Coordinates of C-alpha atoms (C1' of nucleotides) in Angstrom, one line a residue:
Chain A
X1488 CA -11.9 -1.6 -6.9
X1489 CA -8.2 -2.7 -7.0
X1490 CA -8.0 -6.6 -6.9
X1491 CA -4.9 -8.6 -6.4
X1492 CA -4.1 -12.4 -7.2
X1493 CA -1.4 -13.2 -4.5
X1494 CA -0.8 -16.2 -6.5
X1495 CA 0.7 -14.5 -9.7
X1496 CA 4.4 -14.1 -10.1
X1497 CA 3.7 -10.8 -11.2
X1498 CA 5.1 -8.7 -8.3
X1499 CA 2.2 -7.2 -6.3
X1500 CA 3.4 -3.7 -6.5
X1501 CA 3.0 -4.1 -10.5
X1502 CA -0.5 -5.4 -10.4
X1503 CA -1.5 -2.2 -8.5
X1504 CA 0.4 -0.4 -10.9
X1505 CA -1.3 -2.2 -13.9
X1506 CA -4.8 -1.8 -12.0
X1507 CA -4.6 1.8 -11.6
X1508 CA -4.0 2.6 -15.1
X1509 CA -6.7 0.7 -16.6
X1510 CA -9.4 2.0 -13.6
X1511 CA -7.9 5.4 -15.1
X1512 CA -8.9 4.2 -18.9
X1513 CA -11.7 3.0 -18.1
X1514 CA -12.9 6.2 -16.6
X1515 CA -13.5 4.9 -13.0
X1516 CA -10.3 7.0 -11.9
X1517 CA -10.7 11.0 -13.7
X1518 CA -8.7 13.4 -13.8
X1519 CA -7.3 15.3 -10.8
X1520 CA -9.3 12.7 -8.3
X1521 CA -7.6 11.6 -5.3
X1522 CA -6.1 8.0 -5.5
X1523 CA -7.0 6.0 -2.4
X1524 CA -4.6 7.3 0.2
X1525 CA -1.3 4.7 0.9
X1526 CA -2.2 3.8 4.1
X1527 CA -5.9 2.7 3.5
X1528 CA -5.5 1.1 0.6
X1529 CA -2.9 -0.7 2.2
X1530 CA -5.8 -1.9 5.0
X1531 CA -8.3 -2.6 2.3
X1532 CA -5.8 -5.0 0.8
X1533 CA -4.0 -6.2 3.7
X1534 CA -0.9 -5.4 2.1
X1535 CA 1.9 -3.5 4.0
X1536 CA 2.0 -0.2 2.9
X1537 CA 5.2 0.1 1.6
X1538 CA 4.4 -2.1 -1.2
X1539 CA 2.0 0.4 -2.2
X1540 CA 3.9 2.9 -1.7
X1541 CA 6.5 2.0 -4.7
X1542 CA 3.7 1.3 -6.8
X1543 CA 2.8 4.9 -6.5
X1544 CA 6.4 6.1 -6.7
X1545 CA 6.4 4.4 -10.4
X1546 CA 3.3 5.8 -11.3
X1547 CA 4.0 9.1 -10.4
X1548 CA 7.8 8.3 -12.2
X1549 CA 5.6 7.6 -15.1
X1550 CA 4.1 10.7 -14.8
X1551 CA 0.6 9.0 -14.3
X1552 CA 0.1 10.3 -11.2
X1553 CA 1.2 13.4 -9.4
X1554 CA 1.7 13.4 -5.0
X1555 CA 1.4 16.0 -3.3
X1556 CA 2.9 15.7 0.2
X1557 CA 0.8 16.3 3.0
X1558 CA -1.9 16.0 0.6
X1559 CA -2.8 13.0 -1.4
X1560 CA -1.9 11.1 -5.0
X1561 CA -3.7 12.3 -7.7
X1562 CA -4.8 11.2 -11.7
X1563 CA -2.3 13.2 -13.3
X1564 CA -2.5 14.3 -17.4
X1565 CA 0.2 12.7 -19.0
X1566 CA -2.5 10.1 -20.4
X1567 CA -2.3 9.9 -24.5
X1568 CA -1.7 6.7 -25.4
X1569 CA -2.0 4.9 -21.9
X1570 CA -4.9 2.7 -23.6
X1571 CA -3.1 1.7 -26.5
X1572 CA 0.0 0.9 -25.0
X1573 CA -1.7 -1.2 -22.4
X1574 CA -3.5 -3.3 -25.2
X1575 CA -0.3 -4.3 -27.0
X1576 CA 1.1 -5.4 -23.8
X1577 CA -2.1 -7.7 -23.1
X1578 CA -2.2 -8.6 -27.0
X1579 CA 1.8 -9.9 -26.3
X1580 CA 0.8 -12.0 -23.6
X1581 CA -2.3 -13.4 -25.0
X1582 CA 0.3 -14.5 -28.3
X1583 CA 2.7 -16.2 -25.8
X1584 CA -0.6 -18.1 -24.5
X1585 CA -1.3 -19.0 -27.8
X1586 CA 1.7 -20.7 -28.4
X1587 CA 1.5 -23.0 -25.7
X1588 CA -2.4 -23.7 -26.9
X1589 CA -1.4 -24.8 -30.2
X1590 CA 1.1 -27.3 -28.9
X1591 CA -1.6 -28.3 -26.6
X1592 CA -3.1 -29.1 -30.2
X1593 CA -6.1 -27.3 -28.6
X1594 CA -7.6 -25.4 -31.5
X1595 CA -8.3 -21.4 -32.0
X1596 CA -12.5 -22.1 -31.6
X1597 CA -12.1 -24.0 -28.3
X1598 CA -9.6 -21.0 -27.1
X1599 CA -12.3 -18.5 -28.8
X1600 CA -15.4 -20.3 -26.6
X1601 CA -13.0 -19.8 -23.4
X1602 CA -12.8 -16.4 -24.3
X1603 CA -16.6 -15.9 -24.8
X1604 CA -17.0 -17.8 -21.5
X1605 CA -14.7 -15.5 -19.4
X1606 CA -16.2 -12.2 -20.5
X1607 CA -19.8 -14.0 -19.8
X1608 CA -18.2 -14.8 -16.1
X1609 CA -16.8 -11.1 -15.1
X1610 CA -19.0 -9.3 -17.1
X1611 CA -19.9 -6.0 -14.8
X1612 CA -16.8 -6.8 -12.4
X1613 CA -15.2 -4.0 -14.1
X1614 CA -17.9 -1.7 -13.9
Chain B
X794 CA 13.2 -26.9 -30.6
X795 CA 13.0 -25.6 -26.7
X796 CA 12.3 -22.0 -27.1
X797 CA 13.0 -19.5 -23.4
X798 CA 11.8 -16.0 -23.2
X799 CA 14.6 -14.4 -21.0
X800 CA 12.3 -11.2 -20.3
X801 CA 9.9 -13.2 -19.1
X802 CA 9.3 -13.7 -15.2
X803 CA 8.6 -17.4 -15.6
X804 CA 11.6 -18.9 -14.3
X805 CA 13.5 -20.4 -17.0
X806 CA 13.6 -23.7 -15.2
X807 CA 10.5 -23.4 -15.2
X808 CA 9.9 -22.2 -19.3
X809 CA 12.1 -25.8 -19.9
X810 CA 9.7 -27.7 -18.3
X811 CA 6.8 -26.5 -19.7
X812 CA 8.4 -26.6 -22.9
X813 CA 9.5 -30.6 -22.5
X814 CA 5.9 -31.3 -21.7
X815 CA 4.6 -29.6 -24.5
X816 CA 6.5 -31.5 -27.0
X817 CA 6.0 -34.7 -25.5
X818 CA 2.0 -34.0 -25.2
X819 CA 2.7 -32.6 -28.6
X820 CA 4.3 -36.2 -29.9
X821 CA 7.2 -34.2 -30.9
X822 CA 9.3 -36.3 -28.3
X823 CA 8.2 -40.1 -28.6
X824 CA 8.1 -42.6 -25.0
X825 CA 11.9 -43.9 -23.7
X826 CA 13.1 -41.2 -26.4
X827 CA 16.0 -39.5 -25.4
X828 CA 16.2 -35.8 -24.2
X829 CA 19.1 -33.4 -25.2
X830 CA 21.8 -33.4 -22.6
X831 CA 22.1 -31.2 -20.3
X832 CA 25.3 -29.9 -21.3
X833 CA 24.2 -29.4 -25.1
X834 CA 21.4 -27.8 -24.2
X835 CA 22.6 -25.7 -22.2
X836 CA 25.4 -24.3 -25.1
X837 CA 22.1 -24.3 -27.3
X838 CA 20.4 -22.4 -25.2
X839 CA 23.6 -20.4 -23.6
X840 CA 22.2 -20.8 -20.1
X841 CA 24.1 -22.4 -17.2
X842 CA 24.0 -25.8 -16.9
X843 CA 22.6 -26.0 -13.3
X844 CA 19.4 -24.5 -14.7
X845 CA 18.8 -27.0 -16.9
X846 CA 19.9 -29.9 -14.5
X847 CA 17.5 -28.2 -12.2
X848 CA 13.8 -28.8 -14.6
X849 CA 15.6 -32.4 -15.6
X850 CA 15.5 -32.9 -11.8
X851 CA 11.9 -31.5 -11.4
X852 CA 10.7 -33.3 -14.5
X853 CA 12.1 -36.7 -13.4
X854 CA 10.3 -36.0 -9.5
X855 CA 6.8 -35.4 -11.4
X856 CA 7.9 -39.0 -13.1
X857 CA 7.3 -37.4 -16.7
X858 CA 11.1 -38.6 -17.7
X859 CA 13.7 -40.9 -16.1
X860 CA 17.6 -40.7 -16.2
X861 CA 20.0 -43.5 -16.5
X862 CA 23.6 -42.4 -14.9
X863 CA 26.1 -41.9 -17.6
X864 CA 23.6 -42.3 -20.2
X865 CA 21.2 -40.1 -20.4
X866 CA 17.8 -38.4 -19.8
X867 CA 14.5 -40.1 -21.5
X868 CA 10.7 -39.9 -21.9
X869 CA 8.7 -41.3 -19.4
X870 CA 5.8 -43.8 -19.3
X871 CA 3.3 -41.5 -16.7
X872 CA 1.8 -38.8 -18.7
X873 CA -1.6 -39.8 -18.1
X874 CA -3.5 -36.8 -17.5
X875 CA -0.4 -34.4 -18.3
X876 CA -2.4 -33.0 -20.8
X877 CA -5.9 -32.0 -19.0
X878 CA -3.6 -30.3 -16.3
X879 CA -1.5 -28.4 -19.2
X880 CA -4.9 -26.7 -20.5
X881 CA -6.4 -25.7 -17.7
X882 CA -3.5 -23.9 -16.6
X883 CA -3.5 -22.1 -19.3
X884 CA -7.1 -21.9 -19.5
X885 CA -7.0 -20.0 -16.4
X886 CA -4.1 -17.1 -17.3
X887 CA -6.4 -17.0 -20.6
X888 CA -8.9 -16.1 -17.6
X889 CA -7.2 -13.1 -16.0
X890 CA -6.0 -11.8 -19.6
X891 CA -9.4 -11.6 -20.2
X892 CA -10.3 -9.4 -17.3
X893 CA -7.8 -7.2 -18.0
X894 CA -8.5 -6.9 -21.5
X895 CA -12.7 -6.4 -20.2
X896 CA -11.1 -3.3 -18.3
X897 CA -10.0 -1.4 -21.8
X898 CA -13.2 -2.3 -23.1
X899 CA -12.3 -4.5 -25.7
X900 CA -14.8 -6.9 -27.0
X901 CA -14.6 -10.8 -27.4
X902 CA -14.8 -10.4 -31.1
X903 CA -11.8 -8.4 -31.0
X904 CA -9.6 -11.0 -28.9
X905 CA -11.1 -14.0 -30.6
X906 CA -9.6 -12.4 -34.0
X907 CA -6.6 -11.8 -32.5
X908 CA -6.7 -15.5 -31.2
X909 CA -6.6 -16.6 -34.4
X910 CA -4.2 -14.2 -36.4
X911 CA -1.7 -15.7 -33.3
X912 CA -2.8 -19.3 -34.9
X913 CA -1.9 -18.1 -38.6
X914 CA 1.3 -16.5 -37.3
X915 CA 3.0 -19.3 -35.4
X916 CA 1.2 -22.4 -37.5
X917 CA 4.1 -25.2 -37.7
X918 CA 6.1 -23.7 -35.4
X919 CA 5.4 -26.0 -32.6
X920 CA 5.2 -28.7 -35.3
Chain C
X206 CA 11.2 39.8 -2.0
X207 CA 10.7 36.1 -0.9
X208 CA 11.5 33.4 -3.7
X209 CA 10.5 29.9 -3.1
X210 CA 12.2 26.9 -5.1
X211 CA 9.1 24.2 -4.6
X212 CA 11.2 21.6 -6.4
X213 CA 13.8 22.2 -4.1
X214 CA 13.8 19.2 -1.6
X215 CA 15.1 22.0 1.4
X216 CA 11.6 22.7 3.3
X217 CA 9.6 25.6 2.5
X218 CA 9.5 26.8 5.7
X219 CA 13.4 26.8 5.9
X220 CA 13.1 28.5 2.6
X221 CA 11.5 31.0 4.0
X222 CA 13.5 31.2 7.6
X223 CA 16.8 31.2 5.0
X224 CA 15.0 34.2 2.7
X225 CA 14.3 36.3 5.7
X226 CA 17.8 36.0 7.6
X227 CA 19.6 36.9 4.6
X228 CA 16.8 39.7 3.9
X229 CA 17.9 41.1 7.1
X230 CA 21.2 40.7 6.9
X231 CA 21.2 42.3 3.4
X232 CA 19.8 45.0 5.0
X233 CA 17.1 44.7 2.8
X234 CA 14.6 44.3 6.2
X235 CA 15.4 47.1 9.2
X236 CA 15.9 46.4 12.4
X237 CA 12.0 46.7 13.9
X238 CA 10.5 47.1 10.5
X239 CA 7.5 44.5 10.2
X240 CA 7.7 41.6 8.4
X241 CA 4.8 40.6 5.4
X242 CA 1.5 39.5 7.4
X243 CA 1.4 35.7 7.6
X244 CA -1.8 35.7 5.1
X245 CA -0.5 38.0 3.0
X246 CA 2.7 36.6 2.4
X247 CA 0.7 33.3 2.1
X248 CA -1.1 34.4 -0.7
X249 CA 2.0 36.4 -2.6
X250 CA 3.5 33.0 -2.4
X251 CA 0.3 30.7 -2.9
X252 CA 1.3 28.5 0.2
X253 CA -0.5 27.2 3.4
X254 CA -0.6 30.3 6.2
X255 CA 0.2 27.4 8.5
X256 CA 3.7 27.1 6.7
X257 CA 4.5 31.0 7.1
X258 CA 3.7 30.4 10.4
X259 CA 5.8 27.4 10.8
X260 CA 8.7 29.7 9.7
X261 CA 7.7 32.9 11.9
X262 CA 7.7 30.8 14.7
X263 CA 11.2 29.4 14.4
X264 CA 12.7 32.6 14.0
X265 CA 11.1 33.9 17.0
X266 CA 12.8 30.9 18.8
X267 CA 15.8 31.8 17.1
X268 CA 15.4 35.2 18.7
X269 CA 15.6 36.7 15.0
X270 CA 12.2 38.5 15.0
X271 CA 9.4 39.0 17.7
X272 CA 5.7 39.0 17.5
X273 CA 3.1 41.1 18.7
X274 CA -0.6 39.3 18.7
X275 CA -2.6 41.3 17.0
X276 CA 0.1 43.3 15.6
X277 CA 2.3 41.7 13.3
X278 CA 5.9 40.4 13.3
X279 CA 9.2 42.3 13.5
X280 CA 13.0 42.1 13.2
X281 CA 14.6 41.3 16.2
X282 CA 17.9 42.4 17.6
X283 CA 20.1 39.5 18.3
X284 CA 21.4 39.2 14.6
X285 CA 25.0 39.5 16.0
X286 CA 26.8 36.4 14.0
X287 CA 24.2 35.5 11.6
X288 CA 25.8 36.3 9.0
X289 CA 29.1 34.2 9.6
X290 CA 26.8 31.2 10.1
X291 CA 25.1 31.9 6.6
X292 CA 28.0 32.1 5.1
X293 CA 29.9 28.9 6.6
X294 CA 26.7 26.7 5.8
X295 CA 27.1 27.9 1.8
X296 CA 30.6 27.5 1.8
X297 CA 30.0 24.2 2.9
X298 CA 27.5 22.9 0.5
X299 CA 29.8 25.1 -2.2
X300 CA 32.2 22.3 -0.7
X301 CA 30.0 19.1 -1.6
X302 CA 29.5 20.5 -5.0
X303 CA 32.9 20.8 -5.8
X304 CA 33.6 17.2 -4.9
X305 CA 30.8 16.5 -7.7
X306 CA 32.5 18.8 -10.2
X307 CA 36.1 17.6 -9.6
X308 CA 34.8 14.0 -9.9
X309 CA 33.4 15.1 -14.2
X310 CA 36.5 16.4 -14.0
X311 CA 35.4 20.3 -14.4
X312 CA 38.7 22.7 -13.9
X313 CA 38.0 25.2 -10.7
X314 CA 38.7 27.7 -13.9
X315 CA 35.5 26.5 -15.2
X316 CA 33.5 26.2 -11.6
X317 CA 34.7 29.9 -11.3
X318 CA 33.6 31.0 -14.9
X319 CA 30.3 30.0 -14.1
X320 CA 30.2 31.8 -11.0
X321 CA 30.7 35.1 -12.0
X322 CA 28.0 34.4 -14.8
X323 CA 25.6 33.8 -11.7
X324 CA 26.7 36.9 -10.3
X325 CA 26.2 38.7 -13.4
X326 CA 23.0 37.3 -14.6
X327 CA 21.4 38.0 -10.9
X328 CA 22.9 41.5 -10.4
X329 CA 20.2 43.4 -8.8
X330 CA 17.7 40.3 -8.2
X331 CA 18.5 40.3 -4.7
X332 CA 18.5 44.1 -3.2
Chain D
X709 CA 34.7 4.5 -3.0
X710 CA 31.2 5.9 -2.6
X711 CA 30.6 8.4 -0.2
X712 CA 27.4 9.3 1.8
X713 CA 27.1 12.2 3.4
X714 CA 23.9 11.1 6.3
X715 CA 23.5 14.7 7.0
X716 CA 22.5 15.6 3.9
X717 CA 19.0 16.5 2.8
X718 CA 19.6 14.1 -0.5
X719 CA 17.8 10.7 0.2
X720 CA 21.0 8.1 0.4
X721 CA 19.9 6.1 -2.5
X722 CA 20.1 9.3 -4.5
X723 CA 23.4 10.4 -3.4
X724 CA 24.3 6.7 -4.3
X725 CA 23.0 6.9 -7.7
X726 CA 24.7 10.2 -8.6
X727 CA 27.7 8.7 -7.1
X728 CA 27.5 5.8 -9.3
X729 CA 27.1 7.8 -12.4
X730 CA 29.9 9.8 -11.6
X731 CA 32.0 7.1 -11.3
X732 CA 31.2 5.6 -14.5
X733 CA 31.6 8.7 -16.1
X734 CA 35.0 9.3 -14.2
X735 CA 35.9 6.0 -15.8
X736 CA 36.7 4.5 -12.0
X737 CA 34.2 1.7 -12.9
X738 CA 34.1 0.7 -16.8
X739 CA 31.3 -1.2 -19.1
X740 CA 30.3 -4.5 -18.1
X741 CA 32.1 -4.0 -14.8
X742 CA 30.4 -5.6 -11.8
X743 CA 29.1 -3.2 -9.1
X744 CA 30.0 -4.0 -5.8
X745 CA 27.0 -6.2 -4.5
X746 CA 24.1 -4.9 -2.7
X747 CA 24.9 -6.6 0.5
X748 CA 28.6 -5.7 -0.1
X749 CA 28.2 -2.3 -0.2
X750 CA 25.4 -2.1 2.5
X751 CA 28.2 -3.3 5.0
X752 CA 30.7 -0.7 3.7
X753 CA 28.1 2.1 4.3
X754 CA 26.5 0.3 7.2
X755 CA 23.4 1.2 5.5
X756 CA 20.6 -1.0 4.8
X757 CA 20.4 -3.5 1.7
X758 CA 17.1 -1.9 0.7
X759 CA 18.4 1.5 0.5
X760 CA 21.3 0.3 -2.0
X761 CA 18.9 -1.9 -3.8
X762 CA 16.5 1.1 -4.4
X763 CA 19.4 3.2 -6.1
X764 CA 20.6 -0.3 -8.5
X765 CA 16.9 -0.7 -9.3
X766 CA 16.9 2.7 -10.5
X767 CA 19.8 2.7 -12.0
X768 CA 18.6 -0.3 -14.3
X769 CA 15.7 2.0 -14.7
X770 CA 17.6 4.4 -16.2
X771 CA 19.4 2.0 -18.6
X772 CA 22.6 2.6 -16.6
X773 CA 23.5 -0.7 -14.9
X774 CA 21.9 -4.0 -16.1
X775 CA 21.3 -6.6 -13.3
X776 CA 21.4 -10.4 -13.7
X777 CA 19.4 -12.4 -11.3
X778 CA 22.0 -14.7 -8.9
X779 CA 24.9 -13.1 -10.7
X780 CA 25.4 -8.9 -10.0
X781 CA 24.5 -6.2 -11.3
X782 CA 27.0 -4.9 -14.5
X783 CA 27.3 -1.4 -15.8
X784 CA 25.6 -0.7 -19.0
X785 CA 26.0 0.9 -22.2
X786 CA 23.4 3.9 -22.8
X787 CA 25.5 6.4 -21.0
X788 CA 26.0 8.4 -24.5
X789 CA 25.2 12.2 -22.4
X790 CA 25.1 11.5 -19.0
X791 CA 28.0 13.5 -18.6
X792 CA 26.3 16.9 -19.5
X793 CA 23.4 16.2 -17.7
X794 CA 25.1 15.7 -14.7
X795 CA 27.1 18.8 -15.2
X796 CA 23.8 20.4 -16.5
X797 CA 22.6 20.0 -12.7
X798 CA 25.5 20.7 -10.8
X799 CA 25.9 24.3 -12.3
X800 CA 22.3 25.0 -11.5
X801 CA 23.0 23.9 -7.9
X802 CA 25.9 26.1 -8.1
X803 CA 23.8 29.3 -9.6
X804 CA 21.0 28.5 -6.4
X805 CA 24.5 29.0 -4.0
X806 CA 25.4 32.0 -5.6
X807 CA 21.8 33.5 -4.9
X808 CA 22.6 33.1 -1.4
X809 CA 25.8 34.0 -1.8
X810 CA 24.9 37.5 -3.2
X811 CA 22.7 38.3 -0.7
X812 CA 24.9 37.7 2.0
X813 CA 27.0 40.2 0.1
X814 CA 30.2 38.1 -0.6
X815 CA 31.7 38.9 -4.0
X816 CA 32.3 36.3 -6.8
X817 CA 36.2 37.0 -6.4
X818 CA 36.1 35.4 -2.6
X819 CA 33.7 32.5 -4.0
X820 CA 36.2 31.6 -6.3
X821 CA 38.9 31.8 -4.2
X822 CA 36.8 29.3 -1.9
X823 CA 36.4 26.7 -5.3
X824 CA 40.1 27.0 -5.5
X825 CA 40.7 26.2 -2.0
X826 CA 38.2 23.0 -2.5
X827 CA 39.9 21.5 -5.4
X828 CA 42.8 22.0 -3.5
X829 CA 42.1 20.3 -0.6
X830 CA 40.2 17.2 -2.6
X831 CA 42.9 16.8 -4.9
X832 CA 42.9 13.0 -5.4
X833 CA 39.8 11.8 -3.4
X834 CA 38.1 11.1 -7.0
X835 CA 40.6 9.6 -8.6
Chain E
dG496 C1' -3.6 12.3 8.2
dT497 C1' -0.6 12.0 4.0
dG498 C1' 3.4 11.0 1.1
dG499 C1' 8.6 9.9 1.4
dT500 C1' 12.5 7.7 3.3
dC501 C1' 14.9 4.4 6.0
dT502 C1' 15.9 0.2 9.0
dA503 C1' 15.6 -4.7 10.2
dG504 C1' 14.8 -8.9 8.9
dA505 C1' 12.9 -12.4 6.0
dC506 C1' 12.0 -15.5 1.9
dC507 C1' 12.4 -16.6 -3.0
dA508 C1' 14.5 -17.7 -7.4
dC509 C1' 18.7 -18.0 -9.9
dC510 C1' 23.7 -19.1 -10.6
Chain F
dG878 C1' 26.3 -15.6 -2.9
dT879 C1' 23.3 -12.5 -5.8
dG880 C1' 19.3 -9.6 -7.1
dG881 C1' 14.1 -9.0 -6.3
dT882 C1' 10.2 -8.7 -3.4
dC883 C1' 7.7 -8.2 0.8
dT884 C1' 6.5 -7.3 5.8
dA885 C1' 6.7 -4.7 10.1
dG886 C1' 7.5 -0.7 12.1
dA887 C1' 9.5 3.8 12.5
dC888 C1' 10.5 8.8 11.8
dC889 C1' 10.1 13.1 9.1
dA890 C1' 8.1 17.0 6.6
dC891 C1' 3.9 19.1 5.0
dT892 C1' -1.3 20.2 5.2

DNA sequence: GTGGTCTAGACCACC
DNA sequence: GTGGTCTAGACCACT
């Protein structure tokens, strides 16, 4: 469910963070269901589990989540906007990649044809 | 001319380089051309000089420039295939944008306009 | 009778062991009067019987109460210092806070001000 | 400079970062100041680097310190109210004492007296 | 078993 | 030397 490229430079931590909120838009995470506990997720990913851990603790900063000790981490309310929000930031990195297209002299239908092919590729991944 | 995105988690050694190889792929900067120095461009770009000796150094081990003691920095004569590597590197974070960007349900359609408003917006900027 | 801070980060179970020693000692609770049943008190308070439990307990170690199975739970009769400990323990954390206070620099006159509003404002709350 | 107090129920990055802020707001460390280093400061404590990097990463969080990669971390300028918040919290950690306080039937008068004694006695620690 | 905190020690990127 | 991230392993409090 939660995938992570090792080779990013985004910090691991914030692609779990960034995972969780759009399995949550997407409607594979509802409301008030239990997040995969830390410590499991943490096997399924062979990651330690503090890593997971602070993503977590930002979620639940972000009021995305909610913990309740003992208990378990659960989709929390604070919602709204999540999805649009989300969508800018992916909009603001997809301009950046333009840029470096362009000077590539690599024209907007070529990138366009990528595009089409990549949805093609992970199409029901998501799901 | 070299434009660095200080908010970005691409190190900025790394941004120059990318950028340098750009605008020579781009024919912005011609063969045995020479490069700003390193102490200009680093008061252009207010960063510390170190950073920018640092992706001189890096772009002179990939053979892509040369330097000439006392003189100066210039284009290099092995850029073969600098190009083909350029675009498939970006190719590919175009790849994991578009997973994310599957996740929010948002169609092809919709990124391949955005594509190319991104193309209107920053046309001759690269020029 | 029992109040329970559940942002607080002190325990709840120590909430409760605090709430109950100062009960007694406030002579609000009699010396072999019984104590709320465990389910009972775990429903006034919406918390896990295992918690009340977790409290009872310690203040039957403590000597404080004593428990008859079947029965219910009692005040004890060792309660001979209690109250100087209570107090000492507050008048140490007042001492923390005041270290805060001094630091925004907050008169004593003020600290005090504020104090007898918290004396005013709960007159009554706790007999 | 910054105390810790190891008994306390307070995680020690938190008592760090209100330690912080009350510095700044003390005027003991001024804008664009450099924070003593995480390592720095771990040895002074003898507390572990993660712990102090936990309270500077929330810190920058906050938009109270800013951190520059290879270079320290600086105090920042969006600390417009912080004063009255922390003061806002303080006094309801003093009106919680005073709930115990009451019960254990001391009298404001003999609080007071105790604040007095404090102030006394930390006369000059802060400054 | 679950989340929250902490230690010890390591590596990386940047200055 | 400095901040940022991660691993490994531990203890605590709560359910």
């Amino acid at each position: 469910m939660i995938t992570i490229d090792y080779k990013s430079r985004k910090p691991i931590y914030e692609q779990i963070i960034e995972n969780v909120k759009q399995l949550i838009i997407a409607g594979v995470l509802q409301r008030d269901e239990q997040l995969p506990p830390v410590r499991q997720l943490a096997l399924e990913l062979t990651i330690n589990p503090n890593t997971i851990q602070k993503a977590y603790a930002e979620l639940e900063r972000q009021g995305i989540i909610y913990s309740l000790k003992g208990k378990g981490s659960y989709v929390g309310s604070s919602l709204h906007e999540l999805s649009q929000v989300q969508k800018d930031q992916l909009f603001q990195e997809l301009d950046q990649l333009c840029i470096g297209l362009m000077r590539l002299q690599i024209s907007a239908d070529e990138v366009c044809q990528q595009v089409q092919k990549s949805y093609q590729k992970d199409k029901g991944v998501g799901q």
